[in-house]
GROMACS .gro file of C-alpha atoms in nm:
model
  153
    1MET     CA    1   9.131   7.308  10.437
    2SER     CA    2   9.119   7.501  10.114
    3SER     CA    3   8.983   7.841  10.020
    4TYR     CA    4   8.682   7.821   9.792
    5ILE     CA    5   8.471   8.062   9.595
    6TYR     CA    6   8.101   7.985   9.552
    7LEU     CA    7   7.873   8.167   9.309
    8SER     CA    8   7.496   8.170   9.272
    9SER     CA    9   7.270   8.346   9.023
   10ASP     CA   10   6.916   8.351   8.892
   11THR     CA   11   7.042   8.221   8.554
   12PHE     CA   12   7.277   7.942   8.444
   13LEU     CA   13   7.644   7.994   8.539
   14PRO     CA   14   7.911   7.856   8.302
   15GLU     CA   15   8.120   7.564   8.427
   16GLY     CA   16   8.476   7.457   8.353
   17ALA     CA   17   8.821   7.611   8.341
   18ILE     CA   18   8.863   7.988   8.354
   19GLY     CA   19   9.195   8.124   8.231
   20ASP     CA   20   9.357   7.803   8.105
   21LYS     CA   21   9.623   7.895   7.850
   22GLY     CA   22   9.794   7.557   7.830
   23LEU     CA   23   9.915   7.398   7.509
   24THR     CA   24   9.778   7.050   7.447
   25VAL     CA   25   9.983   6.807   7.242
   26PHE     CA   26   9.812   6.471   7.195
   27GLN     CA   27   9.673   6.410   7.546
   28THR     CA   28   9.929   6.609   7.744
   29THR     CA   29   9.889   6.974   7.841
   30PHE     CA   30  10.196   7.192   7.881
   31TYR     CA   31  10.203   7.524   8.064
   32PRO     CA   32  10.478   7.766   7.959
   33SER     CA   33  10.451   7.935   8.300
   34LEU     CA   34  10.246   7.917   8.619
   35ASN     CA   35  10.058   8.220   8.493
   36SER     CA   36   9.919   8.017   8.202
   37MET     CA   37   9.740   7.770   8.430
   38GLU     CA   38   9.369   7.807   8.500
   39SER     CA   39   9.270   8.040   8.782
   40PHE     CA   40   8.943   7.860   8.854
   41PHE     CA   41   8.762   7.543   8.755
   42PHE     CA   42   8.392   7.592   8.825
   43GLU     CA   43   8.175   7.290   8.898
   44ASN     CA   44   7.798   7.292   8.942
   45ASN     CA   45   7.604   7.178   9.246
   46TYR     CA   46   7.447   6.867   9.096
   47ASP     CA   47   7.511   6.555   9.304
   48THR     CA   48   7.534   6.265   9.059
   49ASP     CA   49   7.510   6.003   9.336
   50GLU     CA   50   7.184   6.142   9.473
   51GLN     CA   51   7.078   6.276   9.131
   52LYS     CA   52   6.966   6.612   9.265
   53VAL     CA   53   7.073   6.972   9.301
   54LEU     CA   54   7.224   7.062   9.639
   55SER     CA   55   7.287   7.411   9.770
   56PHE     CA   56   7.649   7.492   9.849
   57SER     CA   57   7.540   7.733  10.123
   58LYS     CA   58   7.230   7.841  10.311
   59HIS     CA   59   7.331   8.203  10.243
   60PHE     CA   60   7.238   8.181   9.873
   61SER     CA   61   6.898   8.307   9.753
   62SER     CA   62   6.850   8.016   9.514
   63GLU     CA   63   6.999   7.669   9.486
   64LYS     CA   64   6.918   7.619   9.118
   65TYR     CA   65   7.221   7.788   8.958
   66GLN     CA   66   7.539   7.755   9.163
   67VAL     CA   67   7.904   7.684   9.085
   68ALA     CA   68   8.214   7.646   9.303
   69SER     CA   69   8.590   7.639   9.258
   70ILE     CA   70   8.890   7.596   9.478
   71ASP     CA   71   9.063   7.931   9.507
   72LEU     CA   72   9.440   7.923   9.488
   73ASN     CA   73   9.499   8.261   9.332
   74LEU     CA   74   9.268   8.535   9.460
   75PRO     CA   75   9.464   8.780   9.673
   76GLU     CA   76   9.348   8.855  10.023
   77ASN     CA   77   9.227   9.199  10.117
   78ASP     CA   78   9.532   9.261  10.337
   79GLY     CA   79   9.715   9.535  10.148
   80LYS     CA   80  10.004   9.311  10.042
   81LYS     CA   81  10.152   9.329   9.694
   82ILE     CA   82   9.950   9.144   9.431
   83SER     CA   83  10.141   8.890   9.218
   84LYS     CA   84  10.086   8.835   8.844
   85ARG     CA   85   9.884   8.520   8.921
   86ASN     CA   86   9.671   8.712   9.171
   87LYS     CA   87   9.607   8.989   8.920
   88LYS     CA   88   9.522   8.734   8.650
   89ALA     CA   89   9.272   8.561   8.882
   90LEU     CA   90   9.106   8.892   8.971
   91GLU     CA   91   9.080   8.992   8.605
   92GLU     CA   92   8.940   8.653   8.506
   93LEU     CA   93   8.681   8.647   8.784
   94PHE     CA   94   8.580   9.002   8.695
   95GLY     CA   95   8.555   8.897   8.327
   96TYR     CA   96   8.353   8.587   8.418
   97ILE     CA   97   8.100   8.800   8.609
   98LYS     CA   98   8.091   9.066   8.335
   99ASN     CA   99   8.039   8.799   8.069
  100HIS     CA  100   7.760   8.645   8.276
  101PHE     CA  101   7.569   8.972   8.306
  102ASP     CA  102   7.634   9.076   7.944
  103ASN     CA  103   7.524   8.742   7.795
  104SER     CA  104   7.227   8.648   8.010
  105ASN     CA  105   6.921   8.799   8.170
  106ALA     CA  106   7.078   8.767   8.515
  107SER     CA  107   6.962   9.018   8.773
  108TYR     CA  108   7.215   8.917   9.037
  109VAL     CA  109   7.525   8.715   9.121
  110GLU     CA  110   7.604   8.618   9.479
  111ILE     CA  111   7.957   8.521   9.580
  112LEU     CA  112   8.067   8.348   9.900
  113PHE     CA  113   8.437   8.338   9.985
  114CYS     CA  114   8.528   8.083  10.256
  115LEU     CA  115   8.719   7.773  10.357
  116ASN     CA  116   8.550   7.451  10.251
  117GLY     CA  117   8.344   7.311  10.535
  118PHE     CA  118   8.247   7.658  10.660
  119GLU     CA  119   7.992   7.746  10.391
  120ASN     CA  120   7.704   7.777  10.639
  121ASP     CA  121   7.892   7.958  10.917
  122PRO     CA  122   7.785   8.311  11.013
  123LEU     CA  123   7.907   8.570  10.764
  124GLN     CA  124   8.184   8.807  10.872
  125HIS     CA  125   8.136   9.052  10.583
  126ASN     CA  126   7.819   9.112  10.382
  127TYR     CA  127   7.828   9.357  10.090
  128SER     CA  128   7.593   9.454   9.809
  129ILE     CA  129   7.700   9.647   9.501
  130ASN     CA  130   7.553   9.748   9.167
  131TYR     CA  131   7.709   9.572   8.869
  132ASN     CA  132   7.803   9.901   8.699
  133GLU     CA  133   8.005   9.998   9.010
  134LEU     CA  134   8.187   9.663   9.046
  135SER     CA  135   8.567   9.673   9.049
  136ALA     CA  136   8.834   9.405   9.084
  137ASN     CA  137   8.898   9.527   9.441
  138ASP     CA  138   8.547   9.411   9.535
  139LEU     CA  139   8.657   9.056   9.447
  140LEU     CA  140   8.952   9.036   9.687
  141TYR     CA  141   8.933   8.733   9.917
  142GLU     CA  142   8.802   8.785  10.270
  143GLU     CA  143   8.708   8.485  10.482
  144LEU     CA  144   8.330   8.440  10.506
  145LYS     CA  145   8.262   8.736  10.280
  146PHE     CA  146   7.929   8.741  10.098
  147LEU     CA  147   7.902   8.975   9.802
  148THR     CA  148   7.579   9.041   9.612
  149ILE     CA  149   7.617   9.204   9.271
  150LYS     CA  150   7.292   9.342   9.129
  151LYS     CA  151   7.222   9.451   8.775
  152GLN     CA  152   7.005   9.757   8.743
  153ASP     CA  153   6.811   9.819   8.423
   0.00000   0.00000   0.00000
């Protein structure tokens, strides 16, 4: 099983690689260090086989705008030292959320942290925070954590 991060919002969420600093020569990508690899690759919730939108989790308010990524780099909320890759992932996720609020009319972003296959299990942690109070520490990985970030006008 793998750790995943699922996001939902009331407006479109960008897809694709977040934090990829690889160098592409012809059709080959080179990474000078592990820290230059992408932290996340967000994919939407559109099922091409069934040609419809599916919700990643019953905990989300809306199924229309959702993305998910395997999480290999977010540090756990366990007080251990944070590596450069962990710090980069936190900064990039924070930047992704900030960019989303700054460049859209989004009023909220919901985030579910969990192992794949457990998206609909009972939540262990449920937090709500105002966007202007959000910090990188709020984005630390906790199993079955649900975080709602609200933008106040």
